[in-house]
Coordinates of C-alpha atoms and ligand atoms in Angstrom, one line a residue:
M1 CA 154.0 96.1 162.7
Y2 CA 157.3 98.3 160.4
Y3 CA 158.5 100.4 162.5
F4 CA 161.6 100.0 161.0
S5 CA 163.0 100.4 157.0
R6 CA 166.3 100.2 156.2
Y7 CA 167.1 103.3 154.0
L8 CA 164.6 106.5 155.4
L9 CA 166.0 109.1 153.9
V10 CA 164.7 112.0 156.1
M11 CA 164.9 114.4 153.5
L12 CA 161.1 116.7 154.5
F13 CA 159.4 119.5 152.6
H14 CA 156.5 120.8 152.2
S15 CA 153.7 118.5 150.6
T16 CA 153.0 121.5 148.1
L17 CA 156.1 120.7 146.5
V18 CA 156.1 117.2 145.6
L19 CA 152.0 117.3 145.1
G20 CA 150.9 121.3 143.5
H21 CA 148.3 122.5 146.1
R22 CA 145.5 119.1 146.9
P23 CA 143.2 120.5 148.8
L24 CA 141.4 117.4 148.7
E25 CA 144.3 115.8 150.8
R26 CA 143.2 117.5 154.2
S27 CA 144.5 114.1 155.6
H28 CA 142.8 114.7 159.2
S29 CA 144.2 112.9 161.5
L30 CA 147.8 113.0 160.9
S31 CA 147.9 116.4 163.0
L32 CA 145.5 117.5 166.7
V33 CA 145.9 120.5 165.7
T34 CA 144.5 120.8 162.7
M35 CA 141.6 118.8 163.2
V36 CA 139.8 121.0 165.7
P37 CA 137.7 122.3 162.7
L38 CA 136.7 119.2 162.7
L39 CA 135.0 119.5 165.6
E40 CA 133.6 123.2 164.4
L41 CA 131.9 121.4 161.5
E42 CA 130.7 118.7 163.9
R43 CA 128.6 121.4 166.4
K44 CA 127.2 122.6 162.6
L45 CA 125.3 119.7 161.8
I46 CA 124.4 119.6 165.2
D47 CA 122.7 122.0 165.3
N48 CA 121.2 121.8 161.5
L49 CA 120.0 118.2 162.7
E50 CA 118.0 120.2 165.5
N51 CA 116.4 123.0 162.8
Y52 CA 115.8 119.8 161.1
T53 CA 114.2 118.2 163.9
N54 CA 112.1 122.0 164.8
A55 CA 110.8 122.0 160.7
L56 CA 109.4 117.9 161.5
E57 CA 107.8 119.2 164.7
Q58 CA 106.5 122.3 163.0
K59 CA 104.6 120.5 160.8
L60 CA 103.4 117.6 163.0
E61 CA 102.8 120.4 165.4
I62 CA 99.6 122.3 162.3
I63 CA 98.8 117.9 161.5
R64 CA 98.5 117.1 165.1
S65 CA 96.1 120.2 166.1
Q66 CA 94.1 119.7 162.7
L67 CA 93.4 116.2 163.3
L68 CA 91.2 116.9 166.8
V69 CA 89.2 119.2 164.6
M70 CA 88.2 116.9 161.5
R71 CA 87.9 113.9 164.9
A72 CA 85.2 116.2 165.6
E73 CA 83.0 116.8 162.9
N74 CA 83.6 113.1 161.3
E75 CA 82.2 112.3 164.9
K76 CA 79.8 114.3 164.9
G77 CA 78.6 112.8 161.7
M78 CA 79.1 108.9 162.6
R79 CA 76.9 109.6 165.8
N80 CA 73.9 109.3 163.9
A81 CA 74.2 109.2 160.0
V82 CA 71.5 110.1 158.5
S83 CA 70.5 113.0 160.9
Y84 CA 74.0 114.8 160.6
L85 CA 73.5 114.5 156.4
S86 CA 70.1 115.4 156.9
N87 CA 71.6 119.4 157.1
P88 CA 72.6 120.6 154.5
L89 CA 75.0 122.6 155.4
N90 CA 76.5 119.7 156.7
S91 CA 76.2 117.5 154.2
F92 CA 77.9 120.3 151.4
S93 CA 80.6 120.2 153.6
L94 CA 81.6 116.9 153.7
I95 CA 81.5 116.6 149.7
R96 CA 83.3 119.6 149.8
R97 CA 85.7 118.3 152.1
L98 CA 86.2 115.6 150.0
H99 CA 86.9 116.7 146.6
Q100 CA 89.1 119.9 147.7
D101 CA 90.7 119.7 151.1
W102 CA 91.9 116.0 150.7
I103 CA 93.6 116.5 148.0
K104 CA 95.2 119.4 149.3
W105 CA 96.0 116.5 152.5
R106 CA 97.9 115.0 150.0
K107 CA 99.9 117.7 148.9
Y108 CA 100.7 118.5 152.3
M109 CA 102.0 115.6 152.8
E110 CA 103.7 115.1 150.0
Q111 CA 106.1 118.2 150.6
P112 CA 109.1 117.3 151.9
V113 CA 110.6 118.3 155.0
G114 CA 113.4 120.4 155.7
I115 CA 114.9 121.2 152.5
S116 CA 117.5 124.3 153.4
Q117 CA 118.5 121.3 156.1
L118 CA 119.3 118.5 153.9
K119 CA 120.3 122.2 151.0
A120 CA 123.2 122.9 154.2
F121 CA 124.3 118.5 154.3
Y122 CA 125.6 118.6 151.2
S123 CA 127.2 121.7 151.3
W124 CA 129.3 120.9 154.2
E125 CA 130.0 117.1 152.6
D126 CA 132.7 117.9 151.3
E127 CA 135.0 118.7 154.0
L128 CA 133.6 115.2 156.1
P129 CA 136.9 113.1 156.6
T130 CA 137.4 110.4 154.0
E131 CA 137.7 106.7 153.4
R132 CA 141.8 107.4 153.7
D133 CA 141.6 109.6 155.8
L134 CA 139.3 107.1 159.0
W135 CA 142.2 104.3 157.1
D136 CA 145.2 106.9 159.2
A137 CA 142.8 107.0 162.3
C138 CA 142.6 103.2 162.4
E139 CA 146.6 102.8 162.3
G140 CA 147.2 105.1 164.6
I141 CA 145.0 103.8 167.3
G142 CA 146.3 99.9 166.3
R143 CA 149.5 101.8 166.3
I144 CA 149.4 102.3 169.7
T145 CA 147.7 99.6 171.2
S146 CA 150.2 97.0 169.5
T147 CA 153.7 99.6 169.8
Y148 CA 153.0 99.9 174.1
D149 CA 151.2 96.5 174.2
L150 CA 147.5 98.2 175.7
K151 CA 145.2 94.8 176.3
V152 CA 141.9 96.1 173.6
G153 CA 139.9 95.6 176.0
D154 CA 141.3 98.0 178.8
F155 CA 142.0 100.5 176.4
I156 CA 138.1 100.6 174.3
N157 CA 136.5 101.7 177.3
G158 CA 139.4 104.3 178.5
N159 CA 142.1 102.6 180.6
I160 CA 144.9 103.6 179.5
K161 CA 148.2 102.2 180.7
G162 CA 146.3 102.4 183.5
K163 CA 145.3 105.5 184.1
Q164 CA 141.1 105.2 183.2
Y165 CA 140.4 108.2 181.3
N166 CA 136.0 109.6 181.0
A167 CA 136.6 107.9 177.3
S168 CA 135.3 105.0 175.5
M169 CA 134.8 103.5 172.6
S170 CA 131.2 102.1 170.8
S171 CA 130.5 98.8 169.0
A172 CA 131.1 101.1 165.6
D173 CA 134.3 102.5 166.6
I174 CA 136.1 99.0 167.6
L175 CA 134.6 97.3 163.9
S176 CA 135.8 100.0 162.5
V177 CA 139.2 99.8 163.3
G178 CA 139.5 95.8 163.6
A179 CA 138.3 96.0 159.6
I180 CA 140.3 97.7 158.5
L181 CA 143.7 96.2 160.7
A182 CA 142.5 92.9 158.6
K183 CA 142.4 94.8 155.5
K184 CA 145.6 96.1 156.7
N185 CA 146.9 92.1 156.7
S186 CA 147.4 92.4 160.3
P187 CA 145.1 89.8 161.2
S188 CA 146.8 89.0 165.3
D189 CA 146.0 92.8 165.7
A190 CA 142.6 92.5 164.4
I191 CA 141.4 89.4 166.4
Q192 CA 141.4 91.5 169.4
W193 CA 140.2 93.9 168.5
L194 CA 136.8 91.9 166.6
Q195 CA 136.8 89.7 169.8
E196 CA 135.6 93.2 171.2
V197 CA 132.8 94.1 169.1
P198 CA 129.5 91.7 170.4
Q199 CA 129.9 92.0 173.3
R200 CA 130.1 96.1 172.8
L201 CA 127.5 95.6 170.6
Q202 CA 124.8 93.6 173.3
E203 CA 125.6 96.8 175.7
E204 CA 124.3 99.2 173.3
L205 CA 121.6 97.1 172.2
L206 CA 119.4 100.2 173.8
I207 CA 120.9 103.3 173.1
R208 CA 122.6 103.4 169.2
P209 CA 119.2 103.6 166.7
R210 CA 119.2 101.2 164.0
H211 CA 120.2 102.7 161.3
L212 CA 124.0 104.0 163.4
S213 CA 123.7 99.4 164.1
I214 CA 125.9 97.6 162.5
K215 CA 125.7 94.2 162.0
E216 CA 127.0 92.0 163.9
V217 CA 127.0 89.1 161.4
D218 CA 129.3 91.6 159.2
A219 CA 131.8 91.3 162.7
L220 CA 131.6 87.9 163.0
R221 CA 132.6 87.6 159.3
I222 CA 135.4 89.7 159.6
L223 CA 136.7 88.1 162.9
A224 CA 136.5 84.5 160.9
E225 CA 138.8 85.7 157.9
A226 CA 141.0 87.0 159.9
Q227 CA 141.5 83.5 162.0
I228 CA 141.7 81.5 158.6
K229 CA 144.6 84.0 158.1
E230 CA 146.2 83.8 161.3
K231 CA 145.8 80.0 159.7
N232 CA 143.5 78.8 163.3
Y233 CA 140.8 77.6 161.4
S234 CA 139.0 75.4 164.4
E235 CA 138.0 79.2 166.0
A236 CA 137.1 80.3 163.0
L237 CA 134.7 77.5 162.6
P238 CA 132.0 78.4 165.2
L239 CA 132.1 81.8 164.2
L240 CA 130.8 80.9 160.5
H241 CA 128.4 78.6 162.0
N242 CA 127.6 81.3 164.3
C243 CA 126.7 83.8 160.5
L244 CA 125.7 81.1 159.5
K245 CA 122.8 81.4 161.9
L246 CA 122.0 84.7 161.5
L247 CA 121.6 85.1 157.1
P248 CA 121.5 80.5 155.8
H249 CA 122.0 81.3 152.6
D250 CA 124.5 83.8 151.7
A251 CA 125.9 82.5 149.3
R252 CA 129.4 83.8 150.6
L253 CA 129.2 83.1 154.0
L254 CA 128.8 79.2 152.3
R255 CA 131.4 79.2 150.3
L256 CA 134.0 80.3 154.1
W257 CA 132.4 77.7 155.3
K258 CA 133.9 74.9 152.4
K259 CA 136.6 76.5 152.1
T260 CA 137.4 76.2 156.3
T261 CA 136.2 72.8 156.8
D262 CA 138.7 72.3 153.3
L263 CA 141.2 73.2 155.5
I264 CA 140.4 72.2 158.9
A265 CA 141.1 68.6 157.1
N266 CA 143.3 68.7 154.6
Q267 CA 146.3 71.3 156.2
P268 CA 148.1 70.4 159.4
D269 CA 148.5 73.4 162.1
P270 CA 151.7 75.6 161.3
S271 CA 154.1 77.1 162.2
P272 CA 155.4 80.8 162.8
T273 CA 157.6 81.2 159.2
E274 CA 161.4 82.6 160.0
D275 CA 160.8 86.2 158.9
K276 CA 157.3 86.6 161.0
E277 CA 160.4 85.6 163.9
R278 CA 163.0 88.0 161.9
K279 CA 159.8 91.5 162.2
V280 CA 158.9 90.1 166.0
A281 CA 162.8 90.9 167.5
I282 CA 162.8 94.5 164.8
A283 CA 159.1 94.8 166.4
N284 CA 160.7 94.2 169.8
A285 CA 163.5 96.5 170.0
F286 CA 161.8 99.9 169.3
K287 CA 159.1 98.4 171.3
L288 CA 161.7 98.6 174.7
G289 CA 162.6 102.3 173.6
C290 CA 159.2 103.7 174.0
N291 CA 157.9 101.2 176.8
K292 CA 161.4 102.0 178.9
P293 CA 160.0 104.2 181.8
L294 CA 160.4 107.8 182.8
E295 CA 162.7 107.0 185.7
S296 CA 164.9 104.9 184.2
S297 CA 165.7 106.4 180.8
T298 CA 169.0 107.2 180.3
R299 CA 170.2 109.9 182.3
L300 CA 174.3 110.2 183.1
H301 CA 174.7 113.3 184.6
C302 CA 174.0 116.8 184.6
F303 CA 176.6 119.8 184.5
Y304 CA 176.6 123.8 183.1
N305 CA 178.6 124.7 180.4
F306 CA 179.4 127.9 181.5
T307 CA 182.1 128.2 178.2
T308 CA 182.3 129.4 175.1
T309 CA 179.8 132.4 175.2
P310 CA 179.7 135.8 176.6
F311 CA 176.1 134.9 177.1
L312 CA 177.0 131.4 178.3
R313 CA 178.7 133.3 181.1
L314 CA 175.5 134.7 182.5
A315 CA 173.2 132.3 181.7
P316 CA 174.9 129.1 181.6
L317 CA 173.0 126.5 180.2
K318 CA 172.0 122.8 181.7
I319 CA 173.2 120.2 180.0
E320 CA 172.2 116.6 180.5
Q321 CA 174.0 113.9 179.0
I322 CA 172.1 111.3 177.4
G323 CA 174.8 109.3 176.2
L324 CA 178.8 110.0 174.3
D325 CA 178.8 106.8 172.1
P326 CA 177.4 108.1 170.7
Y327 CA 177.0 111.7 171.6
V328 CA 173.4 113.3 173.2
V329 CA 172.6 115.2 174.7
L330 CA 169.8 117.4 176.3
Y331 CA 169.7 120.9 177.0
H332 CA 167.1 122.3 179.3
E333 CA 164.4 125.3 179.1
V334 CA 166.1 126.9 176.1
L335 CA 162.5 128.1 175.4
S336 CA 160.3 129.6 177.3
A337 CA 156.1 129.2 177.5
R338 CA 156.0 132.4 175.9
E339 CA 158.2 131.6 172.8
I340 CA 156.5 128.2 172.2
S341 CA 153.0 129.9 172.4
M342 CA 153.9 132.2 169.5
L343 CA 155.9 129.1 167.9
I344 CA 152.7 127.1 168.3
G345 CA 150.4 130.1 167.4
K346 CA 152.3 131.3 164.3
A347 CA 152.6 127.3 162.8
A348 CA 149.0 125.9 163.7
Q349 CA 147.2 128.3 161.4
N350 CA 149.6 127.5 158.2
M351 CA 149.8 123.4 158.8
K352 CA 151.0 121.7 155.8
N353 CA 151.5 117.3 156.1
T354 CA 155.6 116.4 155.8
R355 CA 156.3 114.4 153.8
V356 CA 159.4 111.5 154.0
H357 CA 161.2 111.8 150.7
K358 CA 162.6 108.7 150.1
E359 CA 160.4 105.2 152.4
Q360 CA 162.2 102.2 151.6
G361 CA 161.2 99.4 153.1
V362 CA 158.3 100.8 154.0
P363 CA 154.9 99.2 153.1
K364 CA 153.0 101.3 150.6
K365 CA 149.5 102.1 152.1
N366 CA 151.7 102.6 155.8
R367 CA 152.6 106.1 156.1
G368 CA 156.4 106.9 158.2
R369 CA 156.1 109.9 160.0
T370 CA 152.2 110.9 160.7
A371 CA 152.4 114.6 161.2
K372 CA 152.2 118.1 159.8
G373 CA 154.8 120.5 159.4
F374 CA 155.4 124.7 159.2
W375 CA 158.9 126.1 158.3
F376 CA 159.7 128.9 159.6
K377 CA 163.2 130.9 157.9
K378 CA 165.9 131.2 160.7
E379 CA 165.5 135.0 160.3
S380 CA 162.0 135.9 159.8
N381 CA 161.7 137.8 162.6
E382 CA 163.2 138.5 166.2
L383 CA 162.1 135.6 167.6
T384 CA 163.3 133.3 165.2
K385 CA 166.2 135.0 165.2
G386 CA 166.8 134.7 169.1
I387 CA 166.5 130.8 168.6
T388 CA 169.3 130.7 166.0
R389 CA 171.4 132.3 168.4
R390 CA 170.7 131.0 171.2
I391 CA 171.4 127.7 169.3
M392 CA 175.2 129.2 168.2
D393 CA 175.4 129.0 172.0
M394 CA 174.3 125.8 172.2
T395 CA 176.9 124.9 170.1
G396 CA 179.2 126.6 169.2
F397 CA 178.3 125.8 165.2
D398 CA 177.5 128.8 162.3
L399 CA 174.2 128.4 161.6
A400 CA 174.3 131.2 158.9
D401 CA 173.7 128.2 156.1
S402 CA 172.0 126.1 157.2
E403 CA 167.8 124.8 157.3
G404 CA 164.8 126.4 158.8
F405 CA 163.2 125.5 161.7
Q406 CA 160.7 122.2 160.7
V407 CA 158.3 122.8 163.7
I408 CA 156.1 119.7 163.9
N409 CA 152.4 118.5 165.9
Y410 CA 151.6 114.9 165.6
G411 CA 148.5 113.3 165.3
I412 CA 146.6 109.9 166.0
G413 CA 148.5 107.8 167.2
G414 CA 150.9 110.4 165.9
H415 CA 154.7 108.9 165.0
Y416 CA 158.1 108.6 162.8
L417 CA 160.0 105.1 161.8
L418 CA 162.7 104.6 162.6
H419 CA 165.6 106.8 160.4
M420 CA 168.8 108.3 160.0
D421 CA 169.2 112.1 159.9
Y422 CA 171.6 112.9 157.2
F423 CA 171.0 112.0 154.0
D424 CA 175.9 110.2 153.0
F425 CA 175.4 111.9 149.8
A426 CA 179.1 109.9 148.8
S427 CA 176.7 106.5 149.1
S428 CA 173.6 107.9 146.9
N429 CA 171.5 110.1 144.2
H430 CA 170.3 113.2 145.4
T431 CA 169.2 114.5 142.1
D432 CA 166.2 115.6 142.8
T433 CA 165.5 119.3 143.0
R434 CA 162.5 119.5 144.2
S435 CA 162.9 118.7 147.2
G436 CA 165.0 122.6 147.4
Y437 CA 168.3 120.1 149.1
S438 CA 171.2 120.9 147.9
M439 CA 174.0 119.0 148.4
D440 CA 176.6 121.9 148.6
L441 CA 175.8 123.6 152.2
G442 CA 176.6 119.6 153.7
D443 CA 175.6 117.2 155.4
R444 CA 172.8 117.6 158.1
I445 CA 175.8 117.1 160.7
A446 CA 174.1 117.5 164.0
T447 CA 170.1 118.0 164.6
V448 CA 169.3 120.1 167.3
L449 CA 165.0 118.8 168.7
F450 CA 163.3 121.3 171.1
Y451 CA 160.3 119.5 172.1
L452 CA 157.7 122.4 172.3
T453 CA 155.1 120.3 174.6
D454 CA 154.9 117.9 177.1
V455 CA 153.4 115.5 175.8
E456 CA 151.4 112.6 179.4
Q457 CA 151.5 109.1 177.3
G458 CA 153.9 107.8 174.5
G459 CA 155.4 110.2 172.5
A460 CA 159.4 109.3 173.3
T461 CA 162.8 109.9 171.1
V462 CA 164.8 106.8 170.8
F463 CA 167.4 105.8 169.7
A464 CA 166.5 101.8 169.4
D465 CA 170.5 101.0 168.0
V466 CA 172.0 101.6 171.9
G467 CA 168.8 101.7 173.3
Y468 CA 168.1 105.8 174.7
S469 CA 164.8 107.0 174.8
V470 CA 164.4 111.2 175.7
Y471 CA 160.7 111.8 176.7
P472 CA 159.5 115.2 175.5
Q473 CA 159.0 118.2 178.4
A474 CA 158.2 121.3 176.6
G475 CA 161.2 124.0 176.5
T476 CA 163.9 120.7 176.3
A477 CA 166.0 120.4 173.4
I478 CA 167.8 117.3 172.7
F479 CA 171.7 118.0 170.5
W480 CA 173.3 114.6 168.6
Y481 CA 176.3 115.1 166.0
N482 CA 174.6 111.9 162.7
L483 CA 177.9 112.5 161.2
D484 CA 181.7 111.1 162.6
T485 CA 185.1 113.3 163.0
N486 CA 186.1 112.1 159.2
G487 CA 182.0 113.7 157.8
K488 CA 181.0 110.3 157.4
G489 CA 177.0 109.3 158.4
D490 CA 177.0 107.9 162.6
P491 CA 174.2 104.8 162.0
R492 CA 173.8 104.5 165.3
T493 CA 172.0 107.5 165.6
R494 CA 169.1 106.3 163.7
H495 CA 165.5 107.3 165.8
A496 CA 162.2 107.1 165.6
A497 CA 159.5 109.1 167.6
C498 CA 156.9 106.2 169.8
P499 CA 153.0 107.4 168.6
V500 CA 151.8 109.3 171.0
I501 CA 148.9 108.4 173.2
V502 CA 147.2 111.1 174.9
G503 CA 149.3 114.4 174.1
S504 CA 149.2 117.0 171.8
K505 CA 153.2 116.7 170.9
W506 CA 154.8 118.9 169.2
V507 CA 158.5 119.2 167.8
M508 CA 160.7 122.5 166.0
T509 CA 164.0 120.8 164.8
E510 CA 167.0 122.6 163.3
W511 CA 168.8 120.7 161.3
I512 CA 172.3 122.0 160.9
R513 CA 174.7 121.9 157.9
E514 CA 178.3 121.1 157.3
K515 CA 179.7 123.3 155.2
R516 CA 180.0 126.5 157.2
Q517 CA 181.4 124.1 159.7
I518 CA 184.9 124.0 158.9
F519 CA 187.1 125.8 160.7
I520 CA 184.9 125.3 164.0
R521 CA 186.1 123.1 165.8
P522 CA 184.1 120.1 166.1
C523 CA 182.8 120.2 170.3
L524 CA 182.8 116.8 171.3
P525 CA 181.3 115.3 174.1
P526 CA 183.7 117.1 177.0
A527 CA 186.5 115.2 178.6
K528 CA 185.5 113.2 182.0
G529 CA 185.5 115.3 185.3
T530 CA 186.0 118.6 184.1
S531 CA 183.8 121.6 184.7
T532 CA 180.8 119.4 185.6
K533 CA 178.4 119.9 188.5
S534 CA 176.3 117.2 189.3
Ligands
NAG601 C1 119.2 126.6 162.3 O1 117.9 127.7 162.7 C2 118.7 128.7 163.1 C3 116.8 130.0 163.2 O2 116.9 130.1 162.4 C4 119.4 129.7 162.5 O3 119.4 131.2 162.6 C5 121.1 128.7 162.3 O4 121.3 129.7 160.9 C6 120.3 127.2 161.1 N1 121.2 126.3 162.1 C7 122.6 125.6 160.7 C8 123.1 126.0 161.4 O5 121.7 126.1 159.9
NAG602 C1 132.5 111.5 181.6 O1 131.9 111.3 180.2 C2 130.3 112.0 180.1 C3 129.4 112.5 178.9 O2 130.6 111.7 178.1 C4 129.4 113.2 181.0 O3 128.2 113.6 181.4 C5 130.2 112.6 182.4 O4 130.2 113.4 183.4 C6 131.5 112.5 182.3 N1 131.7 112.4 184.2 C7 133.3 113.0 184.8 C8 133.3 112.1 185.8 O5 134.0 113.5 183.6
NAG603 C1 144.2 80.0 168.0 O1 143.2 80.6 168.5 C2 143.5 80.2 170.5 C3 141.9 80.6 170.9 O2 142.0 81.9 170.7 C4 145.1 80.4 171.0 O3 145.2 80.6 172.0 C5 146.1 80.7 169.9 O4 147.1 81.4 170.5 C6 145.4 80.2 167.8 N1 146.4 80.2 167.8 C7 147.6 81.2 166.9 C8 148.4 80.3 165.9 O5 146.8 82.3 166.4
NAG604 C1 179.6 124.4 175.7 O1 178.8 124.8 175.1 C2 180.0 125.3 173.8 C3 179.8 126.1 172.3 O2 178.9 126.5 173.2 C4 181.2 123.9 173.5 O3 181.5 123.7 172.6 C5 181.3 123.2 174.4 O4 181.8 121.7 173.9 C6 180.5 123.0 176.0 N1 180.6 122.1 176.9 C7 180.6 121.5 176.8 C8 181.7 121.1 178.7 O5 179.6 120.1 177.8
NAG605 C1 172.2 106.5 141.0 O1 172.2 106.0 140.2 C2 172.3 105.7 139.3 C3 171.6 106.2 137.2 O2 170.5 106.6 138.0 C4 172.0 104.3 140.2 O3 172.9 103.5 138.8 C5 172.8 103.6 140.5 O4 172.6 102.5 141.6 C6 171.9 104.5 141.6 N1 173.0 104.6 143.0 C7 172.3 104.5 144.1 C8 173.5 104.4 144.9 O5 171.7 105.2 144.0

């Protein structure tokens, strides 16, 4: 997996600016809040299927009741055919029934049941998640288990980092993740998932109807292919053997078998490539940050800021230093629960996919950021005006020309790859006018990142190069400078959002632009010991 990209520039903007209106790209799994309608859709489908069973039942009832009547009459005749038929009432009726009624029964049998329910189903089909959605969701799950080194066997049974949840994954869930990881060229991750399929399939033998069941042979074949990709041929062979027991004449399996035996005959066991080792090292640094225990995550000391504005003298800000160089601080209790619920409430109705302006080094099908967002104008209402004033109190910066607030909600395994917030105009071309970001306002001198929710597990913000990790806590905000005192981008501010494991992570970002700040003394870290309390 790639947790790292050399130049991930973060000019985020509305997807509509880039893609125009593409209603079909709903990207369901990229934000939890926008998945709520999916539950409603599923409920409609269940209701509809129940109506379908009612329609089937009605037909059954009619048939069953008539069967009794018809059988009674027929048995009466069968007991003594000649005597029965000698009565013209009976013999006539038999002729008529067979000529008329049974044709009507045939027509009744031919009549399809549940047409209106099927029609309703078709009308909702466009709303179902697509293959891309499933791919995104599987990537999210794979990201969680690999970033946090979770054992797949625990995870699928709802045991996540030692906590037991009342949820588990079905054989079809597990196979989907494994198959997509295999397609994504992560065979070693795929193997961990696919190995769990046969046992789960056994457990489900009695509860899962045939038409929903996955084929064991598919799981075994994909697992064998992943083992071959991992050059673990001797593991693959018995799997293929089992496949061939199930499908002895399958040409594809026979070819795979032949290929594997040839590989075993011709190739020695390979050693891992250097490239792989490098990738592992990079991923490890990132993982380390994401896995830092809450207690030991960087805390230097806390103090109150009474200085600068009259407001702060009345309501000092509680500040916690995360690191001095680069300077990163955490402000406590800067947004109230009411403000947060208003921000989330408004944003939730208008979420758009977020796009990262430029992602070099990120494989095409991966997403560098899996979240949806909404932009607030700073002056849109009293709430945002109040927050703008508060940020000015917190940072001492003039926000007049700075960007709006971007409120973001992460999705399944939602993350944001390592990136810098600054553009570094000097060393790259920013002629892309679509983004609407003008060089005139200057670079992003500083970032204020508000956490709007707690996250039960995962979702830390990590500055991997300097080892800072901060866990989301509703109402707090982190602040850092992106530029050094000469106005050049500070690459040590490269940071990432670790995958969310359990929870709905909401954040709000304010990027402060440089231009307005020329006459404002850069607010540097306090000299040790001045006006601080622990
Ligand atoms: C199911 O049938 C009931 C009663 O006929 C109807 O009111 C309801 O709308 C139907 N539900 C769906 C989802 O079609
Ligand atoms: C766990 O979920 C199942 C349904 O999936 C439910 O029947 C059961 O009561 C739940 N158990 C607990 C302890 O919540
Ligand atoms: C091959 O599979 C065995 C058993 O599952 C495992 O111990 C070994 O590490 C695997 N080798 C490679 C190169 O993946
Ligand atoms: C207090 O906040 C102001 C900005 O409002 C800032 O300039 C100053 O450096 C802060 N003091 C400390 C000790 O962080
Ligand atoms: C800027 O654009 C020019 C022309 O498109 C290109 O030759 C140059 O390499 C670009 N510079 C950078 C730093 O991307």
